[in-house]
Amino acid sequence: MQQLGLGAIRERTSRVALRATAAKGDVFQPAKQMGATAPLGFFDPVGFSKEGDESGFRNLRAAEIKHGRVAMMAAVGAVAQHYIQFPGFEGVPADLAAVTTAPGSYGFAALFILSGVAELAIWKQDDKKEPGNFGDPLGLGQYNEDMRGKELNNGRMAMIAALGIVAADIFTGKDGMQQLGLGAIRERTSRVALRATAAKAKSKVEVFQPAKQLGAMAPLGFFDPAGFTKDEIGFRNFRMAEIKHGRAAMMAAVGAVAQHYIKLPGFDGVPSGMAAPSTGAGNWGFAALIILSGVVELAIWTQDYKKEPGNFGDPLGLGQRLGLEYNEDIRGKELNNGRMAMFAAFGIIVADVFTGKDGMQQLGF
């Protein structure tokens, strides 16, 4: 847009200007920082880290370290959970299905909450220290340049390993160890086997048709250009995800407008935009919403596969009070409103990031 002469000039300096500045003085060089390791050296083909942008580099490095640490624990866990099960968790599968199978879902919720508390309240980044340095609470005295380099490289390898384990689990139905040919084959059938079974039974029974399900609306009809929905189980999972994202987006879109005008007690100094989750009391409110959402999704609104996706019953009895029924008409309206809200929420967030204005300010209010 700035190439057309619209909008204020951004603070980020162009590469040409950065090179000219580098000729005059000492400019921050991402390629000379810790982590540039042979044989690739400094690997940033998309150019996220700009010369002179130390703040941006620190944010990316902090994210890399956090993701690497999580991936290392995840890769080890993918192996350990094949052999180790805590008391009371004997019936929980040893793969991705564990997070959706009680009581594994409760354990996942507990880990999620613990991680949020640790990141938001305990392990807080000090801008005076290098990214990832949260002190030495155990007195190990090993956080030196050599250990930092090893941690970065191990974390990078672990991210690739964890991604491979997750992708293989989704397509084969085997956990981290079974993918290596170890252990008994799990009972859960892989997607490939499900498709083959459906093809054989096509001539005998009616095959599930995603294109004929609720949500195929004019003018697009059934929109799945990437072909994700192959079977009924997969379709139901995607439909549940779509409904949940739509509901969250509808609340987010309304909240983006409401927070411009409404301030709860104690949140007077919190900005009414994307900066809210990282400012003062706003980050505690954000953490509380994350925890509440996890409890609701994993423990209260659990999906009954005998019902249509998104039907969690009517605990408040609104159907009887308001004369509403979770029928096909209401479900269709919810889907379409949720889809529109996802576009709206995404647009508000992107505009806020680039303009610094909240949902109402973007409209000139």
Coordinates of C-alpha atoms in Angstrom, one line a residue:
M1 CA 0.0 0.0 0.0
Q2 CA 2.9 2.4 0.7
Q3 CA 4.1 1.8 -2.9
L4 CA 0.8 3.5 -4.0
G5 CA 1.5 6.4 -1.6
L6 CA -1.1 5.3 1.0
G7 CA -0.6 5.1 4.7
A8 CA 2.1 6.4 7.0
I9 CA 5.7 5.4 6.3
R10 CA 6.6 2.3 8.4
E11 CA 9.3 2.4 11.0
R12 CA 11.1 -0.6 9.5
T13 CA 14.0 0.6 7.4
S14 CA 14.5 -0.6 3.8
R15 CA 17.5 -2.9 2.9
V16 CA 19.1 -0.1 0.8
A17 CA 18.9 2.3 3.8
L18 CA 20.3 -0.3 6.1
R19 CA 23.3 -1.0 3.9
A20 CA 24.0 2.7 3.7
T21 CA 23.8 3.0 7.5
A22 CA 26.1 -0.1 7.8
A23 CA 28.7 1.8 5.9
K24 CA 28.6 4.6 8.4
G25 CA 28.5 2.7 11.7
D26 CA 28.3 -0.6 13.5
V27 CA 24.9 -2.1 12.6
F28 CA 23.5 -5.2 14.3
Q29 CA 24.3 -8.3 12.1
P30 CA 22.0 -11.3 12.6
A31 CA 24.4 -13.5 10.6
K32 CA 27.1 -13.0 13.2
Q33 CA 25.0 -14.0 16.2
M34 CA 24.9 -17.3 18.1
G35 CA 23.3 -20.1 16.0
A36 CA 24.9 -19.7 12.6
T37 CA 26.3 -23.2 12.4
A38 CA 28.0 -25.2 9.6
P39 CA 27.1 -26.4 7.0
L40 CA 24.2 -24.0 6.5
G41 CA 25.6 -21.0 8.4
F42 CA 23.1 -18.3 8.9
F43 CA 19.9 -19.8 7.6
D44 CA 17.1 -17.2 6.9
P45 CA 16.1 -17.6 3.2
V46 CA 12.8 -15.6 3.7
G47 CA 14.7 -12.7 5.3
F48 CA 12.8 -12.4 8.6
S49 CA 15.9 -11.1 10.5
K50 CA 16.9 -7.7 9.1
E51 CA 20.3 -6.0 9.6
G52 CA 20.0 -3.4 12.3
D53 CA 16.8 -4.9 13.8
E54 CA 18.1 -6.4 17.0
S55 CA 14.7 -6.3 18.7
G56 CA 13.1 -8.4 15.9
F57 CA 16.0 -10.9 16.0
R58 CA 15.7 -11.3 19.8
N59 CA 11.9 -12.0 19.5
L60 CA 12.5 -14.7 16.8
R61 CA 15.4 -16.2 18.7
A62 CA 13.3 -16.4 21.9
A63 CA 10.6 -18.1 20.0
E64 CA 13.1 -20.5 18.4
I65 CA 14.5 -21.5 21.8
K66 CA 11.0 -22.0 23.3
H67 CA 9.8 -24.1 20.4
G68 CA 13.0 -26.1 20.5
R69 CA 12.6 -26.9 24.2
V70 CA 9.0 -27.9 23.8
A71 CA 10.0 -30.1 20.8
M72 CA 12.8 -31.8 22.7
M73 CA 10.3 -32.8 25.5
A74 CA 7.8 -33.8 22.9
A75 CA 10.2 -36.0 21.0
V76 CA 11.3 -37.7 24.2
G77 CA 7.7 -38.1 25.3
A78 CA 6.7 -39.7 22.0
V79 CA 9.2 -42.5 22.8
A80 CA 8.6 -42.7 26.6
Q81 CA 4.8 -42.9 26.4
H82 CA 5.0 -46.1 24.3
Y83 CA 6.6 -47.8 27.3
I84 CA 5.5 -45.8 30.4
Q85 CA 1.9 -45.2 31.6
F86 CA 1.0 -43.6 34.9
P87 CA -1.5 -45.2 37.2
G88 CA -5.0 -44.6 36.0
F89 CA -3.8 -43.9 32.4
E90 CA -3.6 -47.6 31.4
G91 CA -6.4 -47.2 28.8
V92 CA -5.0 -44.1 27.2
P93 CA -3.4 -44.7 23.8
A94 CA 0.3 -43.9 23.3
D95 CA 0.1 -41.4 20.5
L96 CA -1.8 -38.2 19.5
A97 CA -5.1 -39.8 20.4
A98 CA -4.1 -39.5 24.1
V99 CA -5.1 -35.8 24.2
T100 CA -8.7 -36.6 23.2
T101 CA -9.1 -39.8 25.3
A102 CA -10.0 -39.4 29.0
P103 CA -8.2 -39.2 31.3
G104 CA -5.4 -38.2 28.9
S105 CA -7.4 -35.1 28.0
Y106 CA -7.2 -34.0 31.6
G107 CA -3.5 -34.5 31.7
F108 CA -3.1 -32.5 28.5
A109 CA -5.2 -29.7 30.1
A110 CA -3.0 -29.7 33.2
L111 CA 0.2 -29.5 31.1
F112 CA -1.3 -26.7 29.0
I113 CA -2.2 -24.7 32.1
L114 CA 1.2 -25.3 33.8
S115 CA 3.0 -24.2 30.6
G116 CA 1.0 -21.0 30.5
V117 CA 1.7 -20.2 34.1
A118 CA 5.4 -20.9 33.7
E119 CA 5.8 -18.7 30.6
L120 CA 3.6 -15.8 31.7
A121 CA 4.4 -15.6 35.4
I122 CA 7.7 -17.5 36.2
W123 CA 10.0 -17.7 33.2
K124 CA 9.8 -14.1 32.0
Q125 CA 12.4 -12.8 29.6
D126 CA 14.7 -10.1 30.8
D127 CA 15.7 -7.8 28.0
K128 CA 19.1 -7.2 29.6
K129 CA 19.9 -10.9 29.1
E130 CA 20.2 -13.1 26.0
P131 CA 17.0 -14.8 24.8
G132 CA 16.1 -17.9 26.8
N133 CA 18.2 -17.0 29.8
F134 CA 15.8 -17.2 32.8
G135 CA 18.5 -17.5 35.4
D136 CA 19.9 -20.6 37.1
P137 CA 17.3 -21.7 39.8
L138 CA 18.9 -25.1 40.3
G139 CA 22.5 -23.7 40.5
L140 CA 23.7 -25.9 37.6
G141 CA 26.1 -23.2 36.3
Q142 CA 26.0 -24.6 32.7
Y143 CA 24.4 -21.8 30.8
N144 CA 27.5 -20.7 28.8
E145 CA 28.1 -20.1 25.1
D146 CA 28.9 -23.7 24.4
M147 CA 25.7 -25.0 26.0
R148 CA 23.6 -22.3 24.3
G149 CA 24.9 -23.4 20.9
K150 CA 24.2 -27.1 21.7
E151 CA 20.7 -26.2 23.0
L152 CA 19.9 -24.3 19.8
N153 CA 21.0 -27.2 17.5
N154 CA 19.4 -29.9 19.5
G155 CA 16.1 -27.9 19.6
R156 CA 16.2 -27.5 15.8
M157 CA 16.7 -31.2 15.3
A158 CA 13.9 -31.9 17.8
M159 CA 11.5 -29.7 16.0
I160 CA 12.0 -31.6 12.8
A161 CA 11.8 -34.9 14.7
A162 CA 8.5 -33.9 16.5
L163 CA 7.0 -32.7 13.3
G164 CA 7.8 -36.0 11.6
I165 CA 6.4 -38.1 14.5
V166 CA 3.1 -36.1 14.5
A167 CA 2.7 -36.3 10.7
A168 CA 3.5 -40.0 10.6
D169 CA 1.0 -40.7 13.4
I170 CA -1.8 -38.8 11.6
F171 CA -1.3 -40.8 8.4
T172 CA -0.3 -44.3 9.7
G173 CA -2.1 -44.5 13.1
K174 CA 1.2 -45.6 14.8
D175 CA 2.9 -44.0 17.7
G176 CA 6.5 -42.8 17.8
M177 CA 8.0 -46.2 18.4
Q178 CA 5.7 -48.2 16.2
Q179 CA 6.7 -46.0 13.3
L180 CA 10.2 -47.6 13.7
G181 CA 8.7 -51.1 13.5
L182 CA 8.8 -51.7 17.3
G183 CA 5.8 -52.8 19.3
A184 CA 2.4 -54.1 18.4
I185 CA 0.3 -52.5 15.7
R186 CA -2.3 -50.3 17.2
E187 CA -6.0 -50.9 16.8
R188 CA -6.7 -47.5 15.3
T189 CA -6.9 -47.8 11.6
S190 CA -4.8 -45.5 9.4
R191 CA -6.3 -43.1 6.9
V192 CA -4.9 -45.1 4.0
A193 CA -6.6 -48.3 5.3
L194 CA -9.8 -46.5 5.8
R195 CA -9.8 -45.2 2.2
A196 CA -9.1 -48.7 0.9
T197 CA -11.9 -50.2 3.0
A198 CA -14.3 -47.6 1.7
A199 CA -13.4 -48.3 -1.9
K200 CA -14.1 -52.0 -1.4
A201 CA -17.4 -51.5 0.3
K202 CA -18.6 -48.9 -2.3
S203 CA -20.5 -51.4 -4.3
K204 CA -22.3 -52.9 -1.3
V205 CA -23.1 -50.0 1.0
E206 CA -23.5 -46.2 0.6
V207 CA -20.2 -44.4 1.0
F208 CA -20.0 -41.3 3.1
Q209 CA -20.2 -38.2 0.9
P210 CA -18.7 -35.0 2.5
A211 CA -20.1 -32.9 -0.4
K212 CA -23.7 -33.8 0.6
Q213 CA -23.3 -32.8 4.3
L214 CA -24.6 -29.6 5.9
G215 CA -22.5 -26.6 5.1
A216 CA -22.2 -26.9 1.3
M217 CA -23.6 -23.5 0.4
A218 CA -24.0 -21.5 -2.8
P219 CA -22.1 -20.0 -4.5
L220 CA -19.1 -22.1 -3.6
G221 CA -20.9 -25.3 -2.7
F222 CA -18.7 -27.9 -1.0
F223 CA -15.3 -26.1 -0.7
D224 CA -12.4 -28.4 -0.1
P225 CA -9.8 -27.7 -2.8
A226 CA -7.0 -29.5 -0.9
G227 CA -9.1 -32.7 -0.4
F228 CA -8.8 -33.0 3.4
T229 CA -12.2 -34.7 4.0
K230 CA -11.9 -38.3 2.8
D231 CA -14.0 -40.2 5.3
E232 CA -16.7 -39.6 7.9
I233 CA -14.4 -39.7 10.9
G234 CA -12.1 -37.1 9.3
F235 CA -15.0 -35.0 8.2
R236 CA -16.5 -34.9 11.7
N237 CA -13.2 -33.9 13.2
F238 CA -12.8 -31.0 10.7
R239 CA -16.4 -29.9 11.1
M240 CA -16.0 -29.8 14.9
A241 CA -12.8 -27.7 14.5
E242 CA -14.7 -25.4 12.1
I243 CA -17.5 -24.9 14.5
K244 CA -15.2 -24.3 17.5
H245 CA -13.1 -21.8 15.5
G246 CA -16.2 -20.1 14.2
R247 CA -17.6 -19.7 17.7
A248 CA -14.3 -18.3 19.1
A249 CA -14.1 -15.9 16.1
M250 CA -17.7 -14.7 16.7
M251 CA -16.8 -13.9 20.3
A252 CA -13.5 -12.3 19.2
A253 CA -15.1 -10.1 16.6
V254 CA -17.7 -8.9 19.1
G255 CA -15.0 -8.4 21.7
A256 CA -12.8 -6.3 19.3
V257 CA -15.7 -3.8 19.2
A258 CA -16.8 -4.0 22.9
Q259 CA -13.4 -3.6 24.4
H260 CA -13.1 -0.2 22.7
Y261 CA -16.0 1.1 24.9
I262 CA -16.0 -1.2 27.9
K263 CA -13.3 -1.5 30.6
L264 CA -13.7 -3.9 33.5
P265 CA -12.6 -2.7 37.0
G266 CA -8.8 -3.0 37.3
F267 CA -8.2 -3.0 33.5
D268 CA -8.4 0.8 33.0
G269 CA -4.8 1.0 31.8
V270 CA -5.0 -1.9 29.4
P271 CA -5.1 -0.9 25.7
S272 CA -8.1 -2.0 23.6
G273 CA -6.2 -3.8 20.9
M274 CA -3.7 -6.6 20.3
A275 CA -1.4 -5.1 22.8
A276 CA -3.9 -6.0 25.6
P277 CA -2.6 -9.7 26.2
S278 CA 0.9 -8.4 26.9
T279 CA 0.1 -5.3 29.0
G280 CA -0.3 -5.3 32.8
A281 CA -3.4 -6.9 34.0
G282 CA -4.3 -7.8 30.4
N283 CA -1.9 -10.8 30.3
W284 CA -3.5 -12.2 33.4
G285 CA -7.0 -11.9 31.9
F286 CA -5.7 -13.5 28.7
A287 CA -4.2 -16.4 30.7
A288 CA -7.5 -16.8 32.6
L289 CA -9.4 -17.0 29.3
I290 CA -7.0 -19.6 27.9
I291 CA -7.4 -21.8 31.1
L292 CA -11.2 -21.4 31.1
S293 CA -11.4 -22.3 27.4
G294 CA -9.3 -25.4 28.0
V295 CA -11.5 -26.6 30.8
V296 CA -14.7 -26.0 28.9
E297 CA -13.4 -27.8 25.7
L298 CA -11.7 -30.8 27.4
A299 CA -13.9 -31.4 30.4
I300 CA -17.4 -29.9 29.9
W301 CA -18.2 -29.6 26.2
T302 CA -17.1 -33.0 25.1
Q303 CA -18.3 -34.3 21.8
D304 CA -20.8 -37.2 21.7
Y305 CA -20.2 -39.0 18.4
K306 CA -23.8 -40.2 18.4
K307 CA -24.8 -36.5 17.8
E308 CA -23.9 -34.1 15.1
P309 CA -20.6 -32.1 15.5
G310 CA -21.0 -29.1 17.8
N311 CA -24.0 -30.5 19.6
F312 CA -23.0 -30.5 23.3
G313 CA -26.5 -30.6 24.7
D314 CA -28.5 -27.7 26.2
P315 CA -27.2 -27.4 29.8
L316 CA -28.9 -24.0 30.4
G317 CA -32.2 -25.1 28.9
L318 CA -32.3 -22.2 26.4
G319 CA -34.1 -24.4 23.9
Q320 CA -37.1 -24.6 26.2
R321 CA -37.0 -21.0 27.4
L322 CA -36.5 -19.4 24.0
G323 CA -38.3 -22.0 21.9
L324 CA -35.0 -22.7 20.0
E325 CA -33.9 -26.1 18.8
Y326 CA -30.4 -27.1 17.5
N327 CA -31.9 -28.1 14.2
E328 CA -30.5 -28.1 10.7
D329 CA -31.5 -24.4 10.1
I330 CA -29.8 -23.1 13.2
R331 CA -26.7 -25.3 12.5
G332 CA -26.5 -23.9 9.0
K333 CA -26.7 -20.3 10.2
E334 CA -24.1 -20.9 12.9
L335 CA -21.7 -22.3 10.3
N336 CA -22.1 -19.4 8.0
N337 CA -21.9 -16.8 10.7
G338 CA -18.8 -18.5 12.1
R339 CA -17.1 -18.6 8.7
M340 CA -17.7 -14.8 8.2
A341 CA -16.5 -14.1 11.8
M342 CA -13.2 -16.0 11.1
F343 CA -12.6 -13.6 8.2
A344 CA -13.6 -10.6 10.3
A345 CA -11.4 -11.6 13.3
F346 CA -8.4 -12.3 11.1
G347 CA -8.8 -9.0 9.3
I348 CA -9.1 -7.1 12.6
I349 CA -6.0 -8.8 14.0
V350 CA -3.9 -8.2 10.8
A351 CA -5.0 -4.5 10.6
D352 CA -4.2 -4.0 14.3
V353 CA -0.7 -5.5 13.9
F354 CA 0.1 -3.1 11.0
T355 CA -1.7 0.0 12.1
G356 CA -1.7 -0.2 15.9
K357 CA -5.5 0.6 15.9
D358 CA -8.1 -1.5 17.6
G359 CA -11.3 -2.8 15.9
M360 CA -13.2 0.5 16.1
Q361 CA -10.3 2.8 15.4
Q362 CA -9.8 1.0 12.1
L363 CA -13.2 2.2 11.1
G364 CA -12.4 5.8 12.1
F365 CA -14.1 5.8 15.5

